[in-house]
PDB file of C-alpha atoms in Angstrom:
ATOM      1  CA  MET A   1      58.907 122.710 -84.241  1.00 39.00           C
ATOM      2  CA  THR A   2      59.628 121.258 -87.671  1.00 40.00           C
ATOM      3  CA  ALA A   3      61.521 123.438 -90.148  1.00 44.00           C
ATOM      4  CA  PRO A   4      59.625 123.353 -93.447  1.00 46.00           C
ATOM      5  CA  LEU A   5      60.438 125.487 -96.453  1.00 48.00           C
ATOM      6  CA  SER A   6      57.296 127.483 -97.208  1.00 51.00           C
ATOM      7  CA  LEU A   7      56.612 127.967-100.880  1.00 60.00           C
ATOM      8  CA  GLY A   8      55.934 131.250-102.572  1.00 88.00           C
ATOM      9  CA  TRP A   9      54.870 134.000-100.191  1.00 97.00           C
ATOM     10  CA  PRO A  10      54.046 136.870-102.591  1.00 97.00           C
ATOM     11  CA  ALA A  11      55.067 140.487-102.050  1.00 98.00           C
ATOM     12  CA  PRO A  12      52.921 142.392-104.555  1.00 98.00           C
ATOM     13  CA  ALA A  13      53.523 145.749-106.169  1.00 98.00           C
ATOM     14  CA  LYS A  14      51.224 148.662-105.420  1.00 98.00           C
ATOM     15  CA  LEU A  15      50.099 151.626-107.469  1.00 98.00           C
ATOM     16  CA  ASN A  16      49.115 155.034-106.130  1.00 98.00           C
ATOM     17  CA  LEU A  17      46.005 155.678-108.215  1.00 98.00           C
ATOM     18  CA  PHE A  18      46.186 159.270-106.975  1.00 98.00           C
ATOM     19  CA  LEU A  19      48.582 161.083-104.664  1.00 97.00           C
ATOM     20  CA  HIS A  20      47.806 164.499-103.162  1.00 97.00           C
ATOM     21  CA  ILE A  21      50.261 166.383-100.945  1.00 97.00           C
ATOM     22  CA  ASN A  22      48.233 168.493 -98.519  1.00 97.00           C
ATOM     23  CA  ALA A  23      50.825 170.072 -96.229  1.00 95.00           C
ATOM     24  CA  ARG A  24      54.280 169.776 -94.720  1.00 93.00           C
ATOM     25  CA  ARG A  25      54.292 169.022 -91.011  1.00 91.00           C
ATOM     26  CA  HIS A  26      56.610 170.578 -88.429  1.00 89.00           C
ATOM     27  CA  ASP A  27      58.471 167.243 -88.118  1.00 89.00           C
ATOM     28  CA  GLY A  28      59.320 167.316 -91.830  1.00 85.00           C
ATOM     29  CA  TYR A  29      56.834 164.621 -92.863  1.00 86.00           C
ATOM     30  CA  HIS A  30      54.041 165.413 -95.310  1.00 92.00           C
ATOM     31  CA  GLU A  31      50.280 165.130 -94.895  1.00 94.00           C
ATOM     32  CA  LEU A  32      48.904 163.311 -97.902  1.00 95.00           C
ATOM     33  CA  GLN A  33      45.871 161.611 -99.356  1.00 97.00           C
ATOM     34  CA  THR A  34      46.398 158.646-101.641  1.00 97.00           C
ATOM     35  CA  LEU A  35      44.655 155.571-103.007  1.00 98.00           C
ATOM     36  CA  PHE A  36      46.621 152.312-102.961  1.00 98.00           C
ATOM     37  CA  GLN A  37      45.756 149.365-105.173  1.00 98.00           C
ATOM     38  CA  PHE A  38      47.741 146.160-105.576  1.00 98.00           C
ATOM     39  CA  VAL A  39      48.706 144.618-108.892  1.00 98.00           C
ATOM     40  CA  GLU A  40      49.237 140.912-109.494  1.00 97.00           C
ATOM     41  CA  HIS A  41      52.967 141.237-110.104  1.00 96.00           C
ATOM     42  CA  CYS A  42      55.085 140.213-107.137  1.00 96.00           C
ATOM     43  CA  ASP A  43      58.383 139.431-105.556  1.00 95.00           C
ATOM     44  CA  TYR A  44      58.347 135.988-103.902  1.00 96.00           C
ATOM     45  CA  LEU A  45      59.871 134.998-100.585  1.00 97.00           C
ATOM     46  CA  ASP A  46      60.477 131.521 -99.169  1.00 96.00           C
ATOM     47  CA  PHE A  47      61.165 130.921 -95.478  1.00 96.00           C
ATOM     48  CA  LYS A  48      62.803 128.041 -93.622  1.00 95.00           C
ATOM     49  CA  VAL A  49      62.385 128.201 -89.849  1.00 96.00           C
ATOM     50  CA  LEU A  50      65.576 127.645 -87.855  1.00 97.00           C
ATOM     51  CA  ASP A  51      65.735 126.364 -84.272  1.00 96.00           C
ATOM     52  CA  LYS A  52      68.193 129.105 -83.292  1.00 96.00           C
ATOM     53  CA  PRO A  53      67.669 132.905 -83.521  1.00 96.00           C
ATOM     54  CA  GLU A  54      69.753 133.340 -86.671  1.00 96.00           C
ATOM     55  CA  LEU A  55      68.582 135.406 -89.654  1.00 96.00           C
ATOM     56  CA  LYS A  56      69.898 134.676 -93.156  1.00 95.00           C
ATOM     57  CA  LEU A  57      68.873 136.193 -96.496  1.00 95.00           C
ATOM     58  CA  HIS A  58      69.631 134.967-100.014  1.00 93.00           C
ATOM     59  CA  SER A  59      68.578 136.727-103.211  1.00 92.00           C
ATOM     60  CA  ASN A  60      68.602 136.113-106.962  1.00 87.00           C
ATOM     61  CA  LEU A  61      69.610 139.755-107.503  1.00 80.00           C
ATOM     62  CA  ALA A  62      73.117 141.055-106.929  1.00 74.00           C
ATOM     63  CA  GLY A  63      71.783 144.506-105.970  1.00 67.00           C
ATOM     64  CA  VAL A  64      70.027 143.142-102.882  1.00 72.00           C
ATOM     65  CA  VAL A  65      72.479 143.345 -99.996  1.00 71.00           C
ATOM     66  CA  ALA A  66      71.833 141.213 -96.934  1.00 71.00           C
ATOM     67  CA  ASP A  67      73.072 143.726 -94.370  1.00 77.00           C
ATOM     68  CA  SER A  68      71.615 145.398 -91.301  1.00 73.00           C
ATOM     69  CA  ASP A  69      69.877 148.046 -93.449  1.00 82.00           C
ATOM     70  CA  ASN A  70      67.936 145.482 -95.483  1.00 92.00           C
ATOM     71  CA  LEU A  71      64.205 145.886 -94.807  1.00 95.00           C
ATOM     72  CA  ILE A  72      63.540 142.149 -94.940  1.00 97.00           C
ATOM     73  CA  LEU A  73      66.093 141.446 -92.211  1.00 97.00           C
ATOM     74  CA  LYS A  74      64.933 144.495 -90.245  1.00 97.00           C
ATOM     75  CA  ALA A  75      61.355 143.173 -90.381  1.00 98.00           C
ATOM     76  CA  ALA A  76      62.385 139.705 -89.210  1.00 98.00           C
ATOM     77  CA  LYS A  77      64.501 141.121 -86.397  1.00 97.00           C
ATOM     78  CA  SER A  78      61.763 143.510 -85.252  1.00 98.00           C
ATOM     79  CA  LEU A  79      59.247 140.656 -84.974  1.00 98.00           C
ATOM     80  CA  GLN A  80      61.805 138.454 -83.269  1.00 98.00           C
ATOM     81  CA  GLN A  81      62.647 141.121 -80.668  1.00 97.00           C
ATOM     82  CA  HIS A  82      59.067 142.299 -80.127  1.00 98.00           C
ATOM     83  CA  THR A  83      57.798 138.779 -79.425  1.00 98.00           C
ATOM     84  CA  LYS A  84      61.018 137.452 -77.831  1.00 98.00           C
ATOM     85  CA  CYS A  85      60.899 134.627 -80.366  1.00 97.00           C
ATOM     86  CA  GLN A  86      63.776 132.157 -80.037  1.00 97.00           C
ATOM     87  CA  PHE A  87      63.486 130.820 -83.582  1.00 98.00           C
ATOM     88  CA  GLY A  88      65.371 132.137 -86.593  1.00 98.00           C
ATOM     89  CA  VAL A  89      64.823 131.931 -90.320  1.00 97.00           C
ATOM     90  CA  GLU A  90      66.568 131.473 -93.630  1.00 96.00           C
ATOM     91  CA  ILE A  91      64.941 133.565 -96.355  1.00 96.00           C
ATOM     92  CA  TRP A  92      65.142 133.305-100.135  1.00 95.00           C
ATOM     93  CA  LEU A  93      64.061 136.382-102.124  1.00 95.00           C
ATOM     94  CA  ASP A  94      63.047 136.026-105.772  1.00 93.00           C
ATOM     95  CA  LYS A  95      63.231 139.719-106.742  1.00 93.00           C
ATOM     96  CA  ARG A  96      60.974 140.541-109.697  1.00 93.00           C
ATOM     97  CA  LEU A  97      59.809 144.089-108.912  1.00 93.00           C
ATOM     98  CA  PRO A  98      62.026 146.991-109.997  1.00 89.00           C
ATOM     99  CA  MET A  99      63.786 148.731-107.127  1.00 85.00           C
ATOM    100  CA  GLY A 100      63.245 152.449-106.526  1.00 81.00           C
ATOM    101  CA  GLY A 101      60.368 152.727-108.983  1.00 90.00           C
ATOM    102  CA  GLY A 102      57.493 153.752-106.719  1.00 93.00           C
ATOM    103  CA  LEU A 103      55.912 150.267-106.708  1.00 96.00           C
ATOM    104  CA  GLY A 104      56.651 149.676-103.019  1.00 95.00           C
ATOM    105  CA  GLY A 105      58.746 146.548-103.514  1.00 93.00           C
ATOM    106  CA  GLY A 106      60.956 147.001-100.451  1.00 94.00           C
ATOM    107  CA  SER A 107      57.998 147.823 -98.202  1.00 96.00           C
ATOM    108  CA  SER A 108      56.047 144.890 -99.640  1.00 97.00           C
ATOM    109  CA  ASP A 109      58.947 142.504 -98.997  1.00 97.00           C
ATOM    110  CA  ALA A 110      59.088 143.716 -95.376  1.00 98.00           C
ATOM    111  CA  ALA A 111      55.331 143.299 -94.936  1.00 98.00           C
ATOM    112  CA  THR A 112      55.359 139.780 -96.380  1.00 98.00           C
ATOM    113  CA  THR A 113      58.217 138.903 -94.030  1.00 98.00           C
ATOM    114  CA  LEU A 114      56.225 140.090 -90.996  1.00 98.00           C
ATOM    115  CA  VAL A 115      53.016 138.342 -92.076  1.00 98.00           C
ATOM    116  CA  ALA A 116      54.706 135.079 -93.036  1.00 97.00           C
ATOM    117  CA  LEU A 117      56.938 134.828 -89.960  1.00 98.00           C
ATOM    118  CA  ASN A 118      54.067 135.708 -87.647  1.00 98.00           C
ATOM    119  CA  GLN A 119      52.431 132.584 -89.079  1.00 97.00           C
ATOM    120  CA  LEU A 120      55.502 130.348 -89.292  1.00 96.00           C
ATOM    121  CA  TRP A 121      56.959 131.321 -85.900  1.00 98.00           C
ATOM    122  CA  GLU A 122      53.457 131.184 -84.387  1.00 97.00           C
ATOM    123  CA  THR A 123      54.009 134.529 -82.670  1.00 98.00           C
ATOM    124  CA  GLY A 124      50.297 135.319 -82.741  1.00 97.00           C
ATOM    125  CA  LEU A 125      50.300 139.073 -83.383  1.00 98.00           C
ATOM    126  CA  SER A 126      47.153 140.685 -84.765  1.00 97.00           C
ATOM    127  CA  ALA A 127      47.172 142.564 -88.059  1.00 96.00           C
ATOM    128  CA  THR A 128      46.984 145.824 -86.081  1.00 95.00           C
ATOM    129  CA  GLU A 129      50.062 144.885 -84.052  1.00 97.00           C
ATOM    130  CA  LEU A 130      51.919 143.890 -87.216  1.00 98.00           C
ATOM    131  CA  CYS A 131      51.002 147.248 -88.782  1.00 95.00           C
ATOM    132  CA  GLU A 132      52.435 149.073 -85.781  1.00 95.00           C
ATOM    133  CA  LEU A 133      55.705 147.176 -86.223  1.00 97.00           C
ATOM    134  CA  GLY A 134      55.609 147.769 -89.964  1.00 96.00           C
ATOM    135  CA  LEU A 135      55.098 151.529 -89.673  1.00 93.00           C
ATOM    136  CA  LYS A 136      58.448 151.788 -87.896  1.00 94.00           C
ATOM    137  CA  LEU A 137      60.053 150.268 -91.004  1.00 95.00           C
ATOM    138  CA  GLY A 138      58.340 152.526 -93.535  1.00 91.00           C
ATOM    139  CA  ALA A 139      55.140 154.480 -94.164  1.00 88.00           C
ATOM    140  CA  ASP A 140      53.959 152.098 -96.925  1.00 91.00           C
ATOM    141  CA  VAL A 141      54.481 148.861 -94.988  1.00 95.00           C
ATOM    142  CA  PRO A 142      51.086 148.872 -93.176  1.00 95.00           C
ATOM    143  CA  VAL A 143      49.065 148.961 -96.418  1.00 96.00           C
ATOM    144  CA  PHE A 144      50.732 145.745 -97.528  1.00 97.00           C
ATOM    145  CA  ILE A 145      50.064 144.119 -94.141  1.00 97.00           C
ATOM    146  CA  ASN A 146      46.460 145.356 -94.238  1.00 96.00           C
ATOM    147  CA  GLY A 147      46.087 143.508 -97.531  1.00 97.00           C
ATOM    148  CA  PHE A 148      43.244 145.498 -99.091  1.00 98.00           C
ATOM    149  CA  SER A 149      43.111 148.432-101.476  1.00 98.00           C
ATOM    150  CA  ALA A 150      42.993 151.458 -99.236  1.00 97.00           C
ATOM    151  CA  PHE A 151      42.512 155.189 -99.058  1.00 98.00           C
ATOM    152  CA  ALA A 152      45.352 156.516 -96.931  1.00 96.00           C
ATOM    153  CA  GLU A 153      45.756 159.789 -95.030  1.00 94.00           C
ATOM    154  CA  GLY A 154      48.216 161.221 -92.521  1.00 89.00           C
ATOM    155  CA  VAL A 155      51.696 160.162 -93.646  1.00 82.00           C
ATOM    156  CA  GLY A 156      50.048 157.119 -95.203  1.00 81.00           C
ATOM    157  CA  GLU A 157      49.298 155.181 -92.041  1.00 80.00           C
ATOM    158  CA  LYS A 158      45.556 155.994 -91.636  1.00 90.00           C
ATOM    159  CA  LEU A 159      43.893 153.389 -93.848  1.00 94.00           C
ATOM    160  CA  GLN A 160      40.326 152.931 -95.002  1.00 96.00           C
ATOM    161  CA  ASN A 161      39.514 149.932 -97.209  1.00 97.00           C
ATOM    162  CA  VAL A 162      38.024 150.792-100.596  1.00 97.00           C
ATOM    163  CA  GLU A 163      37.002 148.900-103.728  1.00 97.00           C
ATOM    164  CA  PRO A 164      38.000 150.762-106.898  1.00 97.00           C
ATOM    165  CA  ALA A 165      37.625 149.078-110.293  1.00 97.00           C
ATOM    166  CA  GLU A 166      40.203 146.376-111.036  1.00 98.00           C
ATOM    167  CA  PRO A 167      41.408 147.132-114.572  1.00 98.00           C
ATOM    168  CA  TRP A 168      44.487 145.840-116.355  1.00 98.00           C
ATOM    169  CA  TYR A 169      47.582 147.969-116.104  1.00 98.00           C
ATOM    170  CA  LEU A 170      50.613 148.391-118.281  1.00 98.00           C
ATOM    171  CA  VAL A 171      53.426 149.479-115.971  1.00 98.00           C
ATOM    172  CA  LEU A 172      56.535 151.003-117.546  1.00 98.00           C
ATOM    173  CA  VAL A 173      59.906 151.240-115.803  1.00 96.00           C
ATOM    174  CA  PRO A 174      62.102 154.168-116.914  1.00 95.00           C
ATOM    175  CA  GLN A 175      65.798 153.453-116.444  1.00 91.00           C
ATOM    176  CA  VAL A 176      66.303 156.062-113.756  1.00 93.00           C
ATOM    177  CA  HIS A 177      66.275 156.006-109.957  1.00 90.00           C
ATOM    178  CA  VAL A 178      64.135 158.669-108.307  1.00 92.00           C
ATOM    179  CA  SER A 179      64.939 159.471-104.684  1.00 91.00           C
ATOM    180  CA  THR A 180      61.773 159.741-102.606  1.00 90.00           C
ATOM    181  CA  ALA A 181      63.620 161.846-100.026  1.00 90.00           C
ATOM    182  CA  GLU A 182      64.779 164.312-102.687  1.00 94.00           C
ATOM    183  CA  VAL A 183      61.264 164.648-104.105  1.00 95.00           C
ATOM    184  CA  PHE A 184      59.768 165.447-100.700  1.00 94.00           C
ATOM    185  CA  GLN A 185      62.580 167.893 -99.900  1.00 94.00           C
ATOM    186  CA  ASP A 186      62.321 169.737-103.227  1.00 96.00           C
ATOM    187  CA  PRO A 187      61.109 173.328-102.714  1.00 95.00           C
ATOM    188  CA  GLU A 188      59.057 173.115-105.933  1.00 96.00           C
ATOM    189  CA  LEU A 189      56.923 170.181-104.751  1.00 97.00           C
ATOM    190  CA  PRO A 190      53.254 171.273-104.466  1.00 95.00           C
ATOM    191  CA  ARG A 191      52.194 171.023-100.832  1.00 96.00           C
ATOM    192  CA  ASN A 192      48.828 172.761-100.741  1.00 95.00           C
ATOM    193  CA  THR A 193      46.313 170.462-102.428  1.00 96.00           C
ATOM    194  CA  PRO A 194      43.086 170.844-100.397  1.00 96.00           C
ATOM    195  CA  LYS A 195      41.973 167.845 -98.377  1.00 96.00           C
ATOM    196  CA  LEU A 196      38.788 166.328 -99.753  1.00 96.00           C
ATOM    197  CA  SER A 197      36.383 163.662 -98.574  1.00 96.00           C
ATOM    198  CA  LEU A 198      36.851 160.161 -99.921  1.00 96.00           C
ATOM    199  CA  GLU A 199      33.577 160.436-101.835  1.00 96.00           C
ATOM    200  CA  SER A 200      34.738 163.644-103.550  1.00 97.00           C
ATOM    201  CA  LEU A 201      38.120 162.142-104.373  1.00 96.00           C
ATOM    202  CA  MET A 202      36.624 158.980-105.856  1.00 96.00           C
ATOM    203  CA  ASN A 203      34.473 161.081-108.170  1.00 94.00           C
ATOM    204  CA  SER A 204      37.137 163.618-109.207  1.00 93.00           C
ATOM    205  CA  PRO A 205      39.872 163.344-111.841  1.00 94.00           C
ATOM    206  CA  TRP A 206      42.877 161.568-110.348  1.00 96.00           C
ATOM    207  CA  GLN A 207      46.332 163.116-110.294  1.00 97.00           C
ATOM    208  CA  ASN A 208      49.757 162.710-108.740  1.00 98.00           C
ATOM    209  CA  ASP A 209      51.128 165.897-107.191  1.00 98.00           C
ATOM    210  CA  CYS A 210      54.705 164.622-107.588  1.00 97.00           C
ATOM    211  CA  GLN A 211      54.413 163.895-111.297  1.00 98.00           C
ATOM    212  CA  SER A 212      55.190 167.292-112.844  1.00 97.00           C
ATOM    213  CA  LEU A 213      58.198 167.832-110.612  1.00 98.00           C
ATOM    214  CA  VAL A 214      59.656 164.370-111.249  1.00 97.00           C
ATOM    215  CA  ALA A 215      59.056 164.653-115.005  1.00 97.00           C
ATOM    216  CA  LYS A 216      60.857 168.007-114.969  1.00 97.00           C
ATOM    217  CA  ARG A 217      63.808 166.632-113.009  1.00 97.00           C
ATOM    218  CA  HIS A 218      64.017 163.332-114.905  1.00 97.00           C
ATOM    219  CA  PRO A 219      63.489 163.530-118.709  1.00 97.00           C
ATOM    220  CA  GLN A 220      63.294 159.721-118.940  1.00 96.00           C
ATOM    221  CA  VAL A 221      60.117 159.798-116.848  1.00 97.00           C
ATOM    222  CA  ALA A 222      58.609 162.574-118.980  1.00 97.00           C
ATOM    223  CA  LYS A 223      59.470 160.689-122.178  1.00 96.00           C
ATOM    224  CA  THR A 224      58.031 157.384-120.943  1.00 97.00           C
ATOM    225  CA  LEU A 225      54.845 159.016-119.660  1.00 97.00           C
ATOM    226  CA  GLY A 226      54.406 160.917-122.906  1.00 97.00           C
ATOM    227  CA  TRP A 227      54.724 157.690-124.895  1.00 97.00           C
ATOM    228  CA  LEU A 228      52.164 155.839-122.751  1.00 98.00           C
ATOM    229  CA  LEU A 229      49.651 158.706-122.826  1.00 98.00           C
ATOM    230  CA  GLU A 230      49.286 158.092-126.569  1.00 97.00           C
ATOM    231  CA  TYR A 231      47.525 154.825-125.746  1.00 98.00           C
ATOM    232  CA  ALA A 232      45.718 155.135-122.404  1.00 97.00           C
ATOM    233  CA  PRO A 233      44.975 157.351-119.397  1.00 96.00           C
ATOM    234  CA  SER A 234      48.336 157.262-117.603  1.00 97.00           C
ATOM    235  CA  ARG A 235      50.034 158.601-114.465  1.00 98.00           C
ATOM    236  CA  MET A 236      53.125 158.152-112.384  1.00 98.00           C
ATOM    237  CA  THR A 237      52.917 156.043-109.228  1.00 98.00           C
ATOM    238  CA  GLY A 238      54.275 157.326-105.905  1.00 95.00           C
ATOM    239  CA  THR A 239      57.355 159.462-106.355  1.00 95.00           C
ATOM    240  CA  GLY A 240      58.249 157.493-109.490  1.00 92.00           C
ATOM    241  CA  ALA A 241      59.895 156.553-111.658  1.00 95.00           C
ATOM    242  CA  CYS A 242      57.327 153.968-112.814  1.00 98.00           C
ATOM    243  CA  VAL A 243      54.292 155.091-114.795  1.00 98.00           C
ATOM    244  CA  PHE A 244      51.133 153.111-115.528  1.00 98.00           C
ATOM    245  CA  GLY A 245      48.362 153.102-118.109  1.00 98.00           C
ATOM    246  CA  GLN A 246      44.890 151.700-117.499  1.00 97.00           C
ATOM    247  CA  PHE A 247      43.125 149.267-119.864  1.00 98.00           C
ATOM    248  CA  GLU A 248      39.799 147.461-119.760  1.00 97.00           C
ATOM    249  CA  GLN A 249      41.120 144.289-121.409  1.00 97.00           C
ATOM    250  CA  GLU A 250      44.333 142.350-120.883  1.00 98.00           C
ATOM    251  CA  GLN A 251      44.945 142.020-124.623  1.00 98.00           C
ATOM    252  CA  GLU A 252      44.751 145.786-125.109  1.00 98.00           C
ATOM    253  CA  ALA A 253      47.535 146.247-122.575  1.00 98.00           C
ATOM    254  CA  LYS A 254      49.603 143.454-124.131  1.00 98.00           C
ATOM    255  CA  ASP A 255      49.203 144.979-127.596  1.00 98.00           C
ATOM    256  CA  VAL A 256      50.669 148.270-126.349  1.00 98.00           C
ATOM    257  CA  LEU A 257      53.417 146.424-124.455  1.00 98.00           C
ATOM    258  CA  ALA A 258      54.422 144.818-127.764  1.00 97.00           C
ATOM    259  CA  LYS A 259      54.996 148.303-129.235  1.00 97.00           C
ATOM    260  CA  LEU A 260      57.379 149.371-126.464  1.00 96.00           C
ATOM    261  CA  PRO A 261      60.699 150.815-127.613  1.00 91.00           C
ATOM    262  CA  ALA A 262      63.616 148.533-126.760  1.00 90.00           C
ATOM    263  CA  SER A 263      64.939 151.151-124.330  1.00 87.00           C
ATOM    264  CA  ILE A 264      61.890 150.856-122.015  1.00 91.00           C
ATOM    265  CA  GLN A 265      60.938 147.883-119.847  1.00 94.00           C
ATOM    266  CA  GLY A 266      57.420 147.102-118.694  1.00 97.00           C
ATOM    267  CA  PHE A 267      54.883 144.483-117.648  1.00 97.00           C
ATOM    268  CA  VAL A 268      51.130 143.886-117.759  1.00 98.00           C
ATOM    269  CA  ALA A 269      49.275 143.018-114.545  1.00 98.00           C
ATOM    270  CA  LYS A 270      45.734 142.960-113.189  1.00 98.00           C
ATOM    271  CA  GLY A 271      44.645 145.376-110.493  1.00 98.00           C
ATOM    272  CA  ALA A 272      43.676 143.601-107.268  1.00 98.00           C
ATOM    273  CA  ASN A 273      41.714 144.948-104.316  1.00 98.00           C
ATOM    274  CA  ILE A 274      42.663 141.900-102.216  1.00 98.00           C
ATOM    275  CA  SER A 275      46.401 141.396-101.969  1.00 98.00           C
ATOM    276  CA  PRO A 276      47.868 138.116-103.236  1.00 97.00           C
ATOM    277  CA  LEU A 277      49.526 137.974 -99.809  1.00 97.00           C
ATOM    278  CA  MET A 278      46.123 137.730 -98.126  1.00 97.00           C
ATOM    279  CA  LEU A 279      45.131 134.889-100.436  1.00 95.00           C
ATOM    280  CA  ARG A 280      48.365 133.070 -99.565  1.00 95.00           C
ATOM    281  CA  LEU A 281      47.788 133.622 -95.840  1.00 94.00           C
ATOM    282  CA  ALA A 282      44.284 132.163 -96.181  1.00 93.00           C
ATOM    283  CA  GLN A 283      45.849 128.909 -97.395  1.00 90.00           C
ATOM    284  CA  CYS A 284      47.324 128.493 -93.919  1.00 86.00           C
TER     285      CYS A 284
END
């Protein structure tokens, strides 16, 4: 096998357009209903196949540690072990998505690693098999492997493809890290939102059950959300801290971005029902 350097495998961000917490299970996980949509703002990974089973990771960001807990390396190792692949890989991560913001960057990086290496190592797993591997790495990983906007139930692993509108989003990044584990362990988190059919949910006002709690615990999130609500319908994504506003036109979103206080970072990106990762895979 030759050892080419593949160019630009995207790992897109996701938004939770709504997030309802329905119940807490006996195993500590939560039953939820949520709607995932991708946005065209991505990390990028490059892969060079090695002829020995060695795994190496390089990153442009000092905060990304290439150790045994890194999801990218965990994903590569899980595929390697599951398929008994004798090849290795050298990986370069161009980290552009904020970490710990609710945009799914770590899960997306892991999913892109599984999808790309399944192609480059020629291990031949189906998308369903890759999703099963991905779920062991994190509840959000399968939606990125699936590659389509999806309504999710269970702990987020039961996916049904959907096609919501694809507006422009202004995503703001408060300078605070929100712990997903702490949010789901908080006694004040609402856990009794009734389960509804997909049709009812798509035609009801959208909300995030974690938003009020996170805004209460983290004033930076409340301040950023309050600022954005002046300009557009806005919510928090996932367990935060990122918040997003929805716009019909790109220029509208850019005009608001230009008004951002210097203390807040943000970006404008198009909603996408087909993941940029799927479009990259199709090129193969």
